[in-house]
């Protein structure tokens, strides 16, 4: 039986090994890593799937921003969603995604979510679209149609995606 638990209750080395198996050793070169930067995942929105005490999946959510010369608009980047290759296709990723989105809604953090992913899948099951991302830029290559967002506060504005930078006490 699969149980979902807070990701911070899992050994971080086990999570890194899972990410390596799910995405390969070249995962650090992906644009998503540049967008997230060196910050910490949001613990309240990051979860692990465990079966018989073994990590079989994880999801992480990150504080990021869409920035231009004058401002930064806070967003939450959803992902990566990683599932042990032997368990892919078992619905674990969908369950993790639903759990993270429910947690975002429960904590009032669901107003501006984004991810990089398959538009057919994420639109059909989770309501993410590219409707307001046409003017967004990323610090690396990205297929425009895979830059997706959902939420009432998603900006339809130009800017560069990157780590959220705290400025003074107001951030």
Coordinates of N, CA and C in Angstrom, one line a residue:
X1 N 0.8 -1.2 0.0 CA 0.0 0.0 0.0 C 0.9 1.2 0.0
X2 N 0.5 2.2 -0.8 CA 1.3 3.5 -0.9 C 0.8 4.5 0.1
X3 N 1.7 5.0 0.8 CA 1.3 6.1 1.8 C 2.0 7.4 1.4
X4 N 1.3 8.5 1.5 CA 2.0 9.8 1.2 C 2.3 10.4 2.5
X5 N 3.6 10.9 2.6 CA 4.1 11.5 3.8 C 4.8 12.8 3.4
X6 N 5.1 13.7 4.4 CA 5.9 14.9 4.1 C 7.3 14.5 3.6
X7 N 7.7 15.2 2.5 CA 9.0 14.8 2.0 C 10.1 15.1 2.9
X8 N 10.0 16.1 3.8 CA 11.1 16.3 4.7 C 11.2 15.2 5.8
X9 N 10.3 14.2 5.8 CA 10.5 13.1 6.7 C 11.3 12.0 6.1
X10 N 11.7 12.2 4.9 CA 12.5 11.2 4.1 C 13.9 11.6 4.0
X11 N 14.8 10.7 4.1 CA 16.3 11.0 3.9 C 16.5 11.7 2.6
X12 N 17.2 12.8 2.6 CA 17.4 13.6 1.4 C 18.2 12.8 0.3
X13 N 19.1 11.9 0.8 CA 19.9 11.1 -0.1 C 19.0 10.2 -0.9
X14 N 18.1 9.6 -0.2 CA 17.1 8.7 -0.9 C 16.3 9.4 -2.0
X15 N 16.0 10.7 -1.7 CA 15.2 11.5 -2.7 C 16.1 11.8 -3.9
X16 N 17.4 12.1 -3.6 CA 18.3 12.4 -4.7 C 18.5 11.2 -5.6
X17 N 18.6 10.0 -5.0 CA 18.8 8.8 -5.8 C 17.6 8.5 -6.6
X18 N 16.4 8.7 -6.0 CA 15.1 8.5 -6.8 C 15.1 9.5 -8.0
X19 N 15.5 10.7 -7.8 CA 15.5 11.7 -8.9 C 16.5 11.3 -10.0
X20 N 17.6 10.7 -9.6 CA 18.6 10.2 -10.5 C 18.0 9.1 -11.4
X21 N 17.3 8.1 -10.7 CA 16.8 7.0 -11.4 C 15.6 7.5 -12.3
X22 N 14.8 8.4 -11.9 CA 13.7 8.9 -12.7 C 14.1 9.8 -13.8
X23 N 15.1 10.6 -13.7 CA 15.4 11.6 -14.7 C 16.8 11.5 -15.3
X24 N 17.7 10.7 -14.7 CA 19.0 10.5 -15.2 C 20.0 11.5 -14.6
X25 N 21.3 11.2 -14.8 CA 22.3 12.1 -14.2 C 22.4 13.5 -14.8
X26 N 21.8 13.7 -16.0 CA 21.8 15.0 -16.7 C 20.7 15.9 -16.2
X27 N 20.0 15.5 -15.2 CA 18.9 16.3 -14.7 C 19.2 17.7 -14.3
X28 N 20.4 17.9 -13.8 CA 20.9 19.2 -13.2 C 21.0 20.2 -14.4
X29 N 21.1 19.8 -15.6 CA 21.3 20.7 -16.7 C 19.9 21.2 -17.2
X30 N 18.8 20.7 -16.7 CA 17.5 21.1 -17.2 C 17.2 22.5 -16.8
X31 N 16.4 23.1 -17.6 CA 16.0 24.5 -17.3 C 15.3 24.7 -16.0
X32 N 14.5 23.7 -15.6 CA 13.8 23.7 -14.3 C 14.7 23.9 -13.2
X33 N 15.9 23.4 -13.2 CA 16.9 23.6 -12.1 C 17.3 25.0 -12.1
X34 N 17.5 25.6 -13.2 CA 17.9 27.0 -13.3 C 16.8 27.9 -12.7
X35 N 15.6 27.6 -13.1 CA 14.5 28.4 -12.6 C 14.4 28.3 -11.1
X36 N 14.5 27.1 -10.5 CA 14.4 27.0 -9.1 C 15.6 27.5 -8.3
X37 N 16.7 27.5 -8.9 CA 17.9 28.0 -8.2 C 18.3 27.1 -7.0
X38 N 19.0 27.7 -6.1 CA 19.6 26.9 -5.0 C 18.7 27.0 -3.7
X39 N 17.5 27.5 -3.9 CA 16.6 27.6 -2.7 C 16.1 26.3 -2.2
X40 N 15.2 26.3 -1.2 CA 14.7 25.1 -0.6 C 13.2 24.9 -1.1
X41 N 12.9 23.7 -1.2 CA 11.5 23.4 -1.6 C 10.6 23.8 -0.5
X42 N 9.3 24.0 -0.8 CA 8.3 24.4 0.2 C 7.8 23.1 0.9
X43 N 8.2 23.0 2.1 CA 8.0 21.7 2.9 C 6.5 21.4 2.9
X44 N 5.6 22.3 3.1 CA 4.2 22.1 3.2 C 3.5 21.6 1.9
X45 N 4.3 21.7 0.8 CA 3.7 21.3 -0.5 C 4.6 20.2 -1.2
X46 N 5.5 19.6 -0.4 CA 6.4 18.6 -1.0 C 6.2 17.3 -0.2
X47 N 6.0 16.2 -1.0 CA 5.5 14.9 -0.4 C 6.3 13.7 -1.0
X48 N 6.3 12.6 -0.3 CA 6.9 11.4 -0.8 C 5.8 10.3 -0.8
X49 N 6.0 9.4 -1.7 CA 5.1 8.2 -1.7 C 6.0 7.0 -1.2
X50 N 5.5 6.3 -0.2 CA 6.3 5.3 0.4 C 5.5 4.0 0.3
X51 N 6.2 2.9 0.0 CA 5.5 1.6 0.0 C 6.4 0.6 0.8
X52 N 5.8 0.1 1.9 CA 6.6 -0.8 2.7 C 7.9 -0.2 3.2
X53 N 7.9 1.1 3.5 CA 9.0 1.7 4.1 C 10.0 2.2 3.0
X54 N 9.7 1.9 1.7 CA 10.6 2.3 0.6 C 10.1 3.5 -0.2
X55 N 10.9 4.4 -0.5 CA 10.5 5.6 -1.3 C 10.3 5.2 -2.7
X56 N 9.1 5.5 -3.2 CA 8.8 5.1 -4.6 C 8.3 6.3 -5.4
X57 N 8.2 7.5 -4.8 CA 7.8 8.7 -5.5 C 8.0 9.9 -4.7
X58 N 8.1 11.1 -5.4 CA 8.2 12.3 -4.7 C 7.7 13.5 -5.6
X59 N 7.3 14.5 -4.9 CA 6.9 15.8 -5.6 C 7.5 16.9 -4.7
X60 N 8.0 17.9 -5.4 CA 8.5 19.1 -4.7 C 7.9 20.3 -5.3
X61 N 7.7 21.3 -4.5 CA 7.2 22.6 -5.0 C 8.2 23.7 -4.5
X62 N 8.4 24.7 -5.3 CA 9.5 25.7 -5.1 C 8.9 27.1 -5.2
X63 N 9.5 28.0 -4.3 CA 9.1 29.4 -4.5 C 10.0 30.0 -5.6
X64 N 9.3 30.5 -6.6 CA 10.0 31.2 -7.7 C 9.3 32.5 -8.0
X65 N 9.7 33.2 -9.0 CA 9.1 34.5 -9.4 C 9.3 34.7 -10.9
X66 N 8.4 35.5 -11.4 CA 8.5 36.1 -12.7 C 8.9 37.5 -12.5
X67 N 10.1 37.8 -13.0 CA 10.7 39.1 -12.7 C 10.9 40.0 -14.0
X68 N 10.7 41.3 -13.8 CA 11.1 42.2 -14.9 C 12.0 43.3 -14.2
X69 N 12.3 44.4 -14.8 CA 13.1 45.4 -14.2 C 12.5 46.0 -13.0
X70 N 11.2 46.0 -12.9 CA 10.6 46.8 -11.8 C 10.0 45.9 -10.6
X71 N 9.8 44.6 -10.9 CA 9.1 43.8 -9.8 C 9.4 42.3 -10.0
X72 N 9.0 41.6 -9.0 CA 9.0 40.1 -9.1 C 7.6 39.7 -8.7
X73 N 7.0 38.8 -9.5 CA 5.7 38.3 -9.2 C 5.9 36.9 -8.6
X74 N 5.5 36.7 -7.4 CA 5.7 35.3 -6.8 C 4.8 34.3 -7.5
X75 N 5.5 33.1 -7.7 CA 4.8 31.9 -8.3 C 5.3 30.7 -7.5
X76 N 4.6 29.6 -7.6 CA 5.1 28.4 -7.1 C 5.3 27.4 -8.2
X77 N 6.5 26.9 -8.3 CA 6.8 25.9 -9.4 C 6.6 24.5 -8.8
X78 N 5.7 23.8 -9.5 CA 5.4 22.4 -9.1 C 6.3 21.5 -9.9
X79 N 6.9 20.6 -9.2 CA 7.8 19.6 -9.8 C 9.2 19.8 -9.3
X80 N 10.0 18.7 -9.4 CA 9.7 17.6 -10.2 C 8.8 16.6 -9.5
X81 N 8.0 15.8 -10.3 CA 7.3 14.7 -9.9 C 8.1 13.5 -10.3
X82 N 8.6 12.7 -9.4 CA 9.5 11.6 -9.7 C 8.9 10.3 -9.2
X83 N 8.9 9.3 -10.0 CA 8.4 8.0 -9.6 C 9.4 6.9 -10.0
X84 N 9.6 6.0 -9.0 CA 10.5 4.9 -9.3 C 10.2 4.3 -10.6
X85 N 11.1 4.1 -11.5 CA 10.8 3.5 -12.8 C 10.0 2.2 -12.8
X86 N 10.2 1.4 -11.8 CA 9.4 0.1 -11.7 C 8.0 0.4 -11.3
X87 N 7.7 1.6 -10.9 CA 6.3 1.9 -10.4 C 5.6 2.9 -11.3
X88 N 6.3 3.3 -12.4 CA 5.7 4.3 -13.3 C 4.5 3.6 -14.0
X89 N 3.4 4.4 -14.1 CA 2.2 3.9 -14.7 C 1.2 3.4 -13.7
X90 N 1.6 3.4 -12.4 CA 0.8 2.9 -11.3 C -0.1 4.0 -10.7
X91 N -0.1 5.2 -11.2 CA -0.9 6.3 -10.7 C -0.3 7.1 -9.5
X92 N 1.0 6.8 -9.2 CA 1.6 7.4 -8.1 C 1.9 8.9 -8.4
X93 N 2.3 9.2 -9.6 CA 2.6 10.6 -9.9 C 1.3 11.4 -9.9
X94 N 0.2 10.9 -10.4 CA -1.0 11.6 -10.3 C -1.5 11.8 -8.9
X95 N -1.3 10.8 -8.1 CA -1.7 10.9 -6.7 C -0.9 12.0 -5.9
X96 N 0.4 12.0 -6.2 CA 1.3 13.0 -5.6 C 0.9 14.4 -6.1
X97 N 0.7 14.6 -7.3 CA 0.3 15.8 -7.9 C -1.0 16.3 -7.2
X98 N -2.0 15.5 -7.2 CA -3.3 15.9 -6.6 C -3.1 16.3 -5.1
X99 N -2.3 15.5 -4.4 CA -2.0 15.8 -3.0 C -1.3 17.2 -2.8
X100 N -0.4 17.5 -3.7 CA 0.3 18.7 -3.6 C -0.6 19.9 -3.9
X101 N -1.4 19.7 -4.9 CA -2.4 20.8 -5.3 C -3.4 21.0 -4.2
X102 N -3.9 19.9 -3.6 CA -4.8 20.0 -2.5 C -4.2 20.8 -1.3
X103 N -2.9 20.5 -1.0 CA -2.2 21.2 0.0 C -2.0 22.7 -0.3
X104 N -1.7 23.0 -1.6 CA -1.6 24.4 -2.0 C -2.9 25.1 -1.8
X105 N -4.0 24.5 -2.1 CA -5.4 25.1 -1.9 C -5.7 25.3 -0.4
X106 N -5.4 24.3 0.4 CA -5.7 24.3 1.8 C -4.9 25.4 2.5
X107 N -3.7 25.7 2.0 CA -2.9 26.7 2.6 C -2.9 28.1 1.9
X108 N -3.8 28.2 0.9 CA -4.0 29.5 0.2 C -2.8 29.8 -0.7
X109 N -2.1 28.8 -1.2 CA -0.9 29.0 -2.0 C -1.2 28.5 -3.5
X110 N -2.5 28.4 -3.9 CA -2.8 27.9 -5.2 C -3.1 29.0 -6.2
X111 N -2.8 30.2 -5.9 CA -3.2 31.3 -6.8 C -2.3 31.5 -8.0
X112 N -1.1 31.0 -8.0 CA -0.2 31.2 -9.1 C 0.8 30.0 -9.1
X113 N 0.4 28.9 -9.7 CA 1.2 27.7 -9.8 C 1.7 27.6 -11.3
X114 N 2.9 27.1 -11.4 CA 3.4 26.8 -12.8 C 4.2 25.5 -12.8
X115 N 4.4 25.0 -14.0 CA 5.3 23.8 -14.2 C 5.7 23.7 -15.6
X116 N 6.7 22.9 -15.9 CA 7.1 22.6 -17.2 C 6.7 21.1 -17.4
X117 N 5.8 20.9 -18.4 CA 5.3 19.5 -18.6 C 4.4 19.3 -19.8
X118 N 3.9 18.1 -19.9 CA 3.1 17.7 -21.1 C 1.7 18.5 -21.0
X119 N 1.4 19.3 -22.0 CA 0.2 20.1 -21.9 C -1.1 19.3 -21.9
X120 N -1.1 18.2 -22.7 CA -2.3 17.4 -22.7 C -2.6 16.8 -21.3
X121 N -1.6 16.2 -20.7 CA -1.8 15.6 -19.4 C -2.1 16.6 -18.3
X122 N -1.3 17.6 -18.2 CA -1.5 18.5 -17.1 C -2.7 19.4 -17.3
X123 N -3.2 19.6 -18.5 CA -4.4 20.4 -18.7 C -5.6 19.5 -18.4
X124 N -5.6 18.3 -18.9 CA -6.8 17.4 -18.7 C -7.0 17.0 -17.3
X125 N -5.9 16.7 -16.5 CA -6.1 16.2 -15.2 C -6.0 17.3 -14.1
X126 N -5.3 18.4 -14.4 CA -5.0 19.4 -13.3 C -5.3 20.8 -13.7
X127 N -5.8 21.1 -14.9 CA -6.1 22.5 -15.2 C -5.0 23.4 -15.6
X128 N -3.8 22.9 -15.8 CA -2.7 23.8 -16.2 C -2.8 24.1 -17.7
X129 N -2.6 25.4 -18.1 CA -2.6 25.7 -19.5 C -1.4 26.7 -19.8
X130 N -1.2 27.0 -21.1 CA -0.2 27.9 -21.5 C -0.9 29.3 -21.9
X131 N -2.1 29.5 -21.4 CA -2.9 30.6 -21.8 C -2.2 32.0 -21.4
X132 N -1.5 32.0 -20.3 CA -0.9 33.3 -19.8 C 0.6 33.2 -19.7
X133 N 1.2 32.2 -20.4 CA 2.7 32.1 -20.3 C 3.4 32.5 -21.5
X134 N 2.7 33.0 -22.5 CA 3.4 33.3 -23.8 C 4.5 34.3 -23.8
X135 N 4.5 35.2 -22.8 CA 5.5 36.3 -22.7 C 6.6 35.9 -21.6
X136 N 6.5 34.8 -21.0 CA 7.5 34.4 -20.0 C 8.7 33.9 -20.7
X137 N 9.9 34.2 -20.1 CA 11.1 33.7 -20.5 C 11.7 32.8 -19.4
X138 N 12.6 31.9 -19.9 CA 13.2 31.0 -18.9 C 14.7 31.1 -19.1
X139 N 15.5 30.8 -18.1 CA 17.0 30.9 -18.2 C 17.6 29.6 -18.8
X140 N 17.0 29.1 -19.8 CA 17.5 28.0 -20.6 C 16.4 27.6 -21.6
X141 N 16.7 26.6 -22.4 CA 15.8 26.2 -23.4 C 14.5 25.6 -22.8
X142 N 13.4 25.9 -23.4 CA 12.1 25.3 -23.0 C 11.1 25.3 -24.1
X143 N 10.4 24.2 -24.3 CA 9.4 24.2 -25.4 C 8.2 25.1 -24.8
X144 N 7.9 26.1 -25.6 CA 6.9 27.1 -25.1 C 5.6 26.4 -24.7
X145 N 5.2 25.5 -25.5 CA 3.9 24.8 -25.2 C 3.9 24.0 -23.9
X146 N 5.1 23.7 -23.4 CA 5.2 23.0 -22.1 C 5.3 23.9 -20.9
X147 N 5.3 25.2 -21.1 CA 5.4 26.2 -20.0 C 3.9 26.5 -19.6
X148 N 3.5 25.9 -18.4 CA 2.1 25.8 -18.1 C 1.9 26.5 -16.7
X149 N 0.6 27.0 -16.5 CA 0.3 27.6 -15.2 C -1.2 27.5 -15.0
X150 N -1.5 27.7 -13.7 CA -2.9 27.7 -13.3 C -3.1 28.5 -12.0
X151 N -4.2 29.1 -11.9 CA -4.5 30.0 -10.7 C -4.9 31.4 -11.1
X152 N -5.7 32.0 -10.3 CA -6.3 33.3 -10.5 C -5.2 34.4 -10.6
X153 N -4.1 34.2 -9.9 CA -3.1 35.2 -9.8 C -1.9 35.0 -10.8
X154 N -2.1 34.1 -11.7 CA -1.0 33.8 -12.7 C -0.9 35.1 -13.6
X155 N 0.3 35.7 -13.7 CA 0.4 36.9 -14.5 C 0.4 36.6 -16.0
X156 N -0.2 37.5 -16.7 CA -0.1 37.5 -18.2 C 0.8 38.6 -18.5
X157 N 2.0 38.5 -18.2 CA 3.0 39.5 -18.4 C 4.3 39.0 -18.8
X158 N 5.2 39.9 -19.3 CA 6.5 39.5 -19.7 C 7.4 39.5 -18.5
X159 N 8.4 38.6 -18.5 CA 9.4 38.5 -17.5 C 10.2 37.3 -17.6
X160 N 11.2 37.2 -16.7 CA 12.1 36.0 -16.6 C 11.8 35.2 -15.4
X161 N 11.6 33.9 -15.6 CA 11.4 33.0 -14.5 C 12.7 32.8 -13.7
X162 N 12.7 32.7 -12.4 CA 13.9 32.4 -11.7 C 13.5 32.3 -10.2
X163 N 14.5 32.0 -9.4 CA 14.3 31.8 -7.9 C 13.7 33.1 -7.4
X164 N 12.8 32.9 -6.4 CA 12.3 34.1 -5.7 C 13.3 34.7 -4.8
X165 N 13.5 36.0 -4.9 CA 14.5 36.7 -4.1 C 13.8 37.5 -3.1
X166 N 14.2 37.3 -1.8 CA 13.6 38.1 -0.8 C 14.2 39.5 -0.8
X167 N 13.3 40.5 -0.7 CA 13.8 41.9 -0.7 C 13.2 42.5 0.6
X168 N 14.1 42.9 1.5 CA 13.6 43.5 2.8 C 12.6 42.6 3.5
X169 N 11.8 43.3 4.3 CA 10.8 42.6 5.1 C 9.5 42.3 4.4
X170 N 9.3 42.8 3.2 CA 8.0 42.7 2.5 C 8.0 41.4 1.7
X171 N 9.0 40.7 1.5 CA 9.0 39.5 0.6 C 8.5 38.3 1.3

